[in-house]
Amino acid sequence: MTFDFEPDNRVFIALGSNLDNPLSQIRRGILLLTGLEHSRLIKRSSLYRTAPMGNTNQPDFINAVVQMETKLTPCRLLDALLEIECACGRMRTFPNAPRTLDLDILLFEDLQQSDAKLMLPHPRMHERAFVLQPLLEIAADCVIPGKGRVADCLVACSEQSLECIASA
């Protein structure tokens, strides 16, 4: 694939699934992200199995993180991610419900914003090992604005277990 532009916004996106063959859902999500307009995939993490948080009466999740470059604005990127979720059968029945595919913008450059549509950085990413470990894997020097280094945040989540099930 060739690009006639120079992508300059570094973004990190978390992927999660625990329905309808989660491993396939994550792989499909990554494939769909590679076709995202005015964007390109730079790196992807290994795949991790994790226990659900919040609503614990549901199947385990498969999680991953990708790094991308994009010309899209944060809101346009969010819209594109929601379209991908919908195409993969995502239903929003209640908070923390099981899902076919969940795509969250973790970081968009060093942008910090909080409005009704989008909060950046992702408001709970620093508390979730299933986000921090794959993020650390692909961006060891990563810093979460207002929270600190990803590696330091991960230490605070050491009681949360996750299992690497497939290498990048």
Rosetta silent file (secondary structure, phi, psi, omega in degrees, C-alpha in Angstrom):
SEQUENCE: MTFDFEPDNRVFIALGSNLDNPLSQIRRGILLLTGLEHSRLIKRSSLYRTAPMGNTNQPDFINAVVQMETKLTPCRLLDALLEIECACGRMRTFPNAPRTLDLDILLFEDLQQSDAKLMLPHPRMHERAFVLQPLLEIAADCVIPGKGRVADCLVACSEQSLECIASA
SCORE:     score description
SCORE:     0.000 S_00000001
   1 L     0.000  132.894  177.909    0.000    0.000    0.000 S_00000001
   2 L  -108.033  153.009 -179.285    1.364    3.419   -0.906 S_00000001
   3 L  -121.664  134.095  177.351    0.548    6.696    0.772 S_00000001
   4 L  -101.667   27.836  178.705    0.416   10.069   -0.940 S_00000001
   5 L  -148.762  167.313  177.659    0.609   11.865    2.407 S_00000001
   6 L  -110.474   98.383  178.184    2.830   11.888    5.448 S_00000001
   7 L   -60.288  136.972 -177.386    0.878   10.613    8.455 S_00000001
   8 L  -131.580   -2.840  177.466    1.978   12.520   11.492 S_00000001
   9 E   -99.059  116.089  177.793   -0.347   11.695   14.401 S_00000001
  10 E   -85.332  124.756  179.862    0.857    8.751   16.481 S_00000001
  11 E  -130.496  152.586  174.591   -2.066    6.925   18.055 S_00000001
  12 E  -122.279  132.667 -177.495   -2.490    3.788   20.128 S_00000001
  13 E  -124.885  131.849  175.880   -5.685    1.761   19.923 S_00000001
  14 E   -93.316  142.107  175.573   -6.760   -1.048   22.259 S_00000001
  15 E  -120.721  139.509  176.531   -8.690   -4.029   20.926 S_00000001
  16 E  -147.605  147.066  178.225  -10.761   -6.396   23.047 S_00000001
  17 E  -156.318  143.083  171.671  -13.215   -9.225   22.400 S_00000001
  18 L  -142.008   19.129  177.419  -14.913  -11.984   24.354 S_00000001
  19 L  -132.842  154.414  171.823  -17.701  -13.142   21.993 S_00000001
  20 L    52.691   58.621 -179.690  -17.986  -15.058   18.719 S_00000001
  21 L    61.573   73.332 -175.084  -14.438  -16.465   18.562 S_00000001
  22 H   -53.544  -37.575  179.623  -12.554  -13.578   20.219 S_00000001
  23 H   -60.749  -44.621  177.670   -9.204  -14.514   18.684 S_00000001
  24 H   -67.011  -37.153  179.081  -10.686  -14.218   15.194 S_00000001
  25 H   -62.233  -43.033  179.404  -12.477  -11.002   16.135 S_00000001
  26 H   -65.490  -44.365  178.772   -9.200   -9.360   17.227 S_00000001
  27 H   -62.272  -39.947  176.923   -7.427  -10.513   14.078 S_00000001
  28 H   -65.374  -41.411  177.978  -10.303   -9.186   11.963 S_00000001
  29 H   -59.768  -43.289  178.430  -10.203   -5.898   13.864 S_00000001
  30 H   -63.487  -42.976  178.296   -6.489   -5.518   13.168 S_00000001
  31 H   -60.565  -44.235  179.220   -7.077   -6.314    9.490 S_00000001
  32 H   -66.133  -34.178  176.657   -9.837   -3.694    9.275 S_00000001
  33 H   -65.665  -32.203  179.001   -7.590   -1.132   10.974 S_00000001
  34 H   -66.099  -21.143  178.567   -4.953   -1.696    8.279 S_00000001
  35 L   -97.383    7.834 -178.083   -7.509   -0.453    5.741 S_00000001
  36 L   -66.018  131.130 -177.119   -8.448    2.675    7.663 S_00000001
  37 L   -57.466  144.191  175.526   -8.392    5.766    5.448 S_00000001
  38 L    52.149   33.399 -176.521   -5.460    8.179    5.762 S_00000001
  39 E  -145.965  160.811  172.632   -3.840    5.872    8.306 S_00000001
  40 E  -148.282  144.945  177.833   -1.339    3.090    8.542 S_00000001
  41 E   -79.005  130.887 -179.709   -0.590    0.399   11.067 S_00000001
  42 E  -103.289  -48.890 -178.659    2.921    0.680   12.503 S_00000001
  43 E  -145.767  155.996  172.633    3.083   -2.010   15.216 S_00000001
  44 E  -138.075  146.881 -178.277    0.857   -4.532   16.905 S_00000001
  45 L   -84.403  174.297  168.152    1.256   -6.270   20.207 S_00000001
  46 L   -66.010  171.577  176.822    0.956   -9.897   21.090 S_00000001
  47 E  -100.889  138.498 -175.867   -2.498  -11.181   22.008 S_00000001
  48 E  -125.172  140.268  172.604   -3.370  -11.567   25.690 S_00000001
  49 E   -97.433  132.144 -178.944   -6.098  -13.475   27.515 S_00000001
  50 E  -140.313  152.128  175.249   -7.521  -11.623   30.516 S_00000001
  51 L   -74.379  148.096  178.530  -10.334  -12.022   32.995 S_00000001
  52 L   -66.455  150.937  175.313  -13.212   -9.542   32.648 S_00000001
  53 L  -112.282  154.353 -179.448  -13.307   -6.484   34.897 S_00000001
  54 L    79.413  -99.985  176.142  -16.488   -4.933   36.248 S_00000001
  55 L   -80.252   97.693 -173.619  -19.065   -7.459   35.075 S_00000001
  56 L   -87.231   -4.796  179.895  -17.116  -10.639   35.872 S_00000001
  57 L   -90.483   64.245  179.836  -19.911  -13.049   34.888 S_00000001
  58 L  -160.191  167.526 -178.612  -18.810  -13.355   31.272 S_00000001
  59 L   -64.481  159.246  173.930  -16.106  -15.088   29.196 S_00000001
  60 L   -60.970  158.456  179.473  -12.438  -14.072   29.302 S_00000001
  61 E  -101.964  154.292  164.125  -11.250  -11.428   26.875 S_00000001
  62 E  -107.746  130.543 -176.903   -8.602  -11.440   24.189 S_00000001
  63 E  -130.194  154.454  175.878   -6.805   -8.066   24.128 S_00000001
  64 E  -158.536  168.636  174.796   -4.155   -6.336   22.042 S_00000001
  65 E  -135.180  140.686  174.381   -2.859   -2.837   21.272 S_00000001
  66 E  -121.657  150.856  171.487   -1.810   -1.376   17.938 S_00000001
  67 E  -106.533  134.030  178.842    0.201    1.717   17.087 S_00000001
  68 E  -133.176  162.721  167.457   -0.932    3.674   14.060 S_00000001
  69 E  -116.312  140.613 -177.009   -0.161    6.897   12.262 S_00000001
  70 E  -149.984  152.657  170.746   -3.100    8.891   10.968 S_00000001
  71 L   -95.977   -8.470 -178.809   -4.146   12.144    9.391 S_00000001
  72 L   -67.622  151.268  171.911   -7.625   11.740   10.891 S_00000001
  73 L   -74.643  162.365  177.594   -8.771   13.995   13.707 S_00000001
  74 H   -55.836  -42.829 -179.343   -9.468   12.306   17.037 S_00000001
  75 H   -68.050  -38.953  177.962  -13.249   12.552   16.501 S_00000001
  76 H   -67.787  -37.810  176.012  -13.053   11.218   12.942 S_00000001
  77 H   -62.930  -45.269  178.196  -10.857    8.357   14.146 S_00000001
  78 H   -58.524  -45.133  178.215  -13.385    7.546   16.870 S_00000001
  79 H   -58.422  -42.590  179.545  -16.190    7.532   14.290 S_00000001
  80 H   -64.676  -39.606  178.558  -14.184    5.158   12.092 S_00000001
  81 H   -65.872  -40.410  177.942  -13.539    2.822   15.050 S_00000001
  82 H   -63.764  -36.228  176.413  -17.235    2.780   15.930 S_00000001
  83 H   -64.415  -40.967  177.929  -18.025    1.863   12.308 S_00000001
  84 H   -64.536  -45.552  177.656  -15.572   -1.050   12.513 S_00000001
  85 H   -55.852  -46.452 -179.387  -17.120   -2.220   15.804 S_00000001
  86 H   -61.669  -43.242  179.488  -20.570   -2.097   14.219 S_00000001
  87 H   -62.985  -25.017  179.724  -19.371   -4.020   11.160 S_00000001
  88 L   -94.643    8.505  174.334  -18.085   -6.713   13.546 S_00000001
  89 L    88.917   17.359 -178.885  -21.451   -7.033   15.277 S_00000001
  90 L   -64.843  128.425  175.178  -20.845   -4.908   18.382 S_00000001
  91 L  -120.490  129.813  179.131  -24.018   -4.389   20.427 S_00000001
  92 L  -100.945   83.953 -175.756  -24.013   -1.930   23.341 S_00000001
  93 L   -85.864  -38.465  176.804  -26.608   -3.498   25.619 S_00000001
  94 L  -162.772  160.010 -178.588  -25.269   -2.345   29.016 S_00000001
  95 L   -57.523  138.593  179.522  -21.969   -1.077   30.484 S_00000001
  96 L    62.647   24.675  178.319  -19.199   -3.714   30.580 S_00000001
  97 L   -72.180  157.685  171.867  -21.326   -6.146   28.566 S_00000001
  98 L   -57.244  152.034 -176.149  -19.711   -8.955   26.580 S_00000001
  99 L  -149.519  149.447  177.084  -18.688   -7.762   23.116 S_00000001
 100 L   -73.396  -42.950  178.918  -17.592   -9.009   19.737 S_00000001
 101 L  -154.831  130.174  176.643  -15.096   -6.173   19.283 S_00000001
 102 E  -121.992  127.100  178.197  -14.189   -3.149   21.361 S_00000001
 103 E  -122.973  121.759 -179.581  -11.846   -0.500   19.945 S_00000001
 104 E  -124.476  133.370  170.770  -10.636    2.308   22.212 S_00000001
 105 E   -75.389  118.283  178.068   -8.328    5.206   21.427 S_00000001
 106 E   -85.680  -53.872 -177.794   -5.792    5.076   24.243 S_00000001
 107 E  -137.185  140.633  173.421   -3.490    7.895   23.205 S_00000001
 108 E  -128.452   97.677 -170.112   -3.575   10.396   20.362 S_00000001
 109 L    51.112 -135.602  176.550   -0.138   12.021   20.398 S_00000001
 110 L  -105.398   19.042 -175.398    0.044   13.856   23.755 S_00000001
 111 L   -62.714  135.775  172.234   -3.444   15.251   23.380 S_00000001
 112 L  -122.094  120.327  178.579   -5.518   15.708   26.510 S_00000001
 113 E  -148.674  151.729  177.681   -9.200   16.368   25.985 S_00000001
 114 E  -145.479  107.731  175.291  -12.406   15.680   27.813 S_00000001
 115 L  -141.151 -178.107 -175.761  -15.762   16.197   26.193 S_00000001
 116 L   -62.256  -26.961 -175.433  -19.035   14.316   25.856 S_00000001
 117 L   -94.120  -35.847 -170.541  -17.768   12.294   22.885 S_00000001
 118 L  -152.103  134.725  173.658  -14.130   11.492   23.675 S_00000001
 119 E  -117.348  128.122  178.385  -11.685   11.539   26.582 S_00000001
 120 E  -132.563  136.741   -8.188   -7.945   11.435   25.885 S_00000001
 121 L   -61.798  167.205  179.257   -5.909    9.791   27.145 S_00000001
 122 L   -53.076  130.605 -169.156   -8.363    6.962   27.783 S_00000001
 123 L   -64.920  -21.993 -178.187   -9.553    7.644   31.338 S_00000001
 124 L  -119.424    8.245 -175.470   -8.895    4.190   32.843 S_00000001
 125 H   -60.746  -33.831 -177.420   -6.014    2.905   30.753 S_00000001
 126 H   -70.961   -6.830 -178.966   -3.470    3.488   33.531 S_00000001
 127 H  -107.807    5.481 -170.560   -5.420    1.044   35.761 S_00000001
 128 L  -125.215  109.206  179.573   -5.610   -1.872   33.327 S_00000001
 129 H   -59.425  -33.038 -178.129   -2.831   -4.397   32.877 S_00000001
 130 H   -69.044  -12.359  172.436   -4.548   -5.718   29.720 S_00000001
 131 H   -99.268  -45.739 -173.223   -3.887   -2.315   28.129 S_00000001
 132 H   -66.771  -43.882 -177.867   -0.562   -1.453   29.727 S_00000001
 133 H   -62.698  -49.749  177.747    1.311   -4.721   29.039 S_00000001
 134 H   -66.330  -32.056  176.762    0.627   -4.799   25.272 S_00000001
 135 H   -65.643  -44.502  177.999    1.268   -1.041   25.075 S_00000001
 136 H   -61.067  -36.720  179.931    4.605   -1.461   26.860 S_00000001
 137 H   -60.154  -38.030 -175.682    5.478   -4.277   24.449 S_00000001
 138 H  -102.230  -11.626 -179.259    5.215   -2.019   21.390 S_00000001
 139 L  -147.637   74.308 -173.854    6.189    1.344   22.929 S_00000001
 140 L   -58.343  -26.472 -177.870    8.570    0.828   25.832 S_00000001
 141 L   -94.970    8.675 -172.687    9.175    4.581   26.220 S_00000001
 142 L   -66.049  140.530  177.761    5.479    5.500   26.211 S_00000001
 143 E  -124.266  136.500  175.702    4.166    8.060   28.703 S_00000001
 144 E   -94.099  114.747 -178.485    0.512    8.611   29.576 S_00000001
 145 L   -53.442  129.260  179.116   -0.059   12.371   29.874 S_00000001
 146 L    83.023   -7.403 -177.339   -0.973   13.220   33.440 S_00000001
 147 L  -123.728  -30.695  178.898   -0.238    9.673   34.697 S_00000001
 148 E   112.910 -167.942 -177.336    3.392    8.893   33.913 S_00000001
 149 E   -66.216  140.643  178.871    5.374    6.138   32.269 S_00000001
 150 H   -57.781  -42.027 -179.390    3.455    3.071   31.139 S_00000001
 151 H   -59.096  -40.455  179.367    6.009    0.816   32.855 S_00000001
 152 H   -69.373  -39.149  177.682    5.390    2.542   36.199 S_00000001
 153 H   -63.674  -37.904 -179.259    1.611    2.329   35.794 S_00000001
 154 H   -63.556  -37.025  178.260    1.903   -1.390   35.045 S_00000001
 155 H   -58.023  -37.793 -179.834    3.695   -1.997   38.352 S_00000001
 156 L   -70.783  -11.827 -179.413    0.619   -0.626   40.137 S_00000001
 157 L  -108.075   20.471 -171.733   -1.524   -3.243   38.331 S_00000001
 158 L   -63.098  -18.581  178.647    0.616   -6.228   39.285 S_00000001
 159 L   -78.639  -12.878  179.736   -2.317   -8.046   40.949 S_00000001
 160 L   -86.325  129.002 -178.034   -4.123   -8.281   37.586 S_00000001
 161 L   -98.108  146.812  173.632   -3.283  -11.422   35.664 S_00000001
 162 E  -149.916  153.292 -176.305   -2.952  -11.790   31.940 S_00000001
 163 E  -127.658  124.011  175.226   -1.604  -14.525   29.700 S_00000001
 164 E   -72.491  123.086 -176.911    0.183  -14.019   26.397 S_00000001
 165 E  -113.198  -13.778  177.944   -1.446  -16.450   23.966 S_00000001
 166 E  -158.272  131.922  179.006    0.059  -15.364   20.632 S_00000001
 167 L   -74.147  159.058 -179.430    3.116  -13.350   19.687 S_00000001
 168 L   -62.930    0.000    0.000    2.865  -10.317   17.450 S_00000001
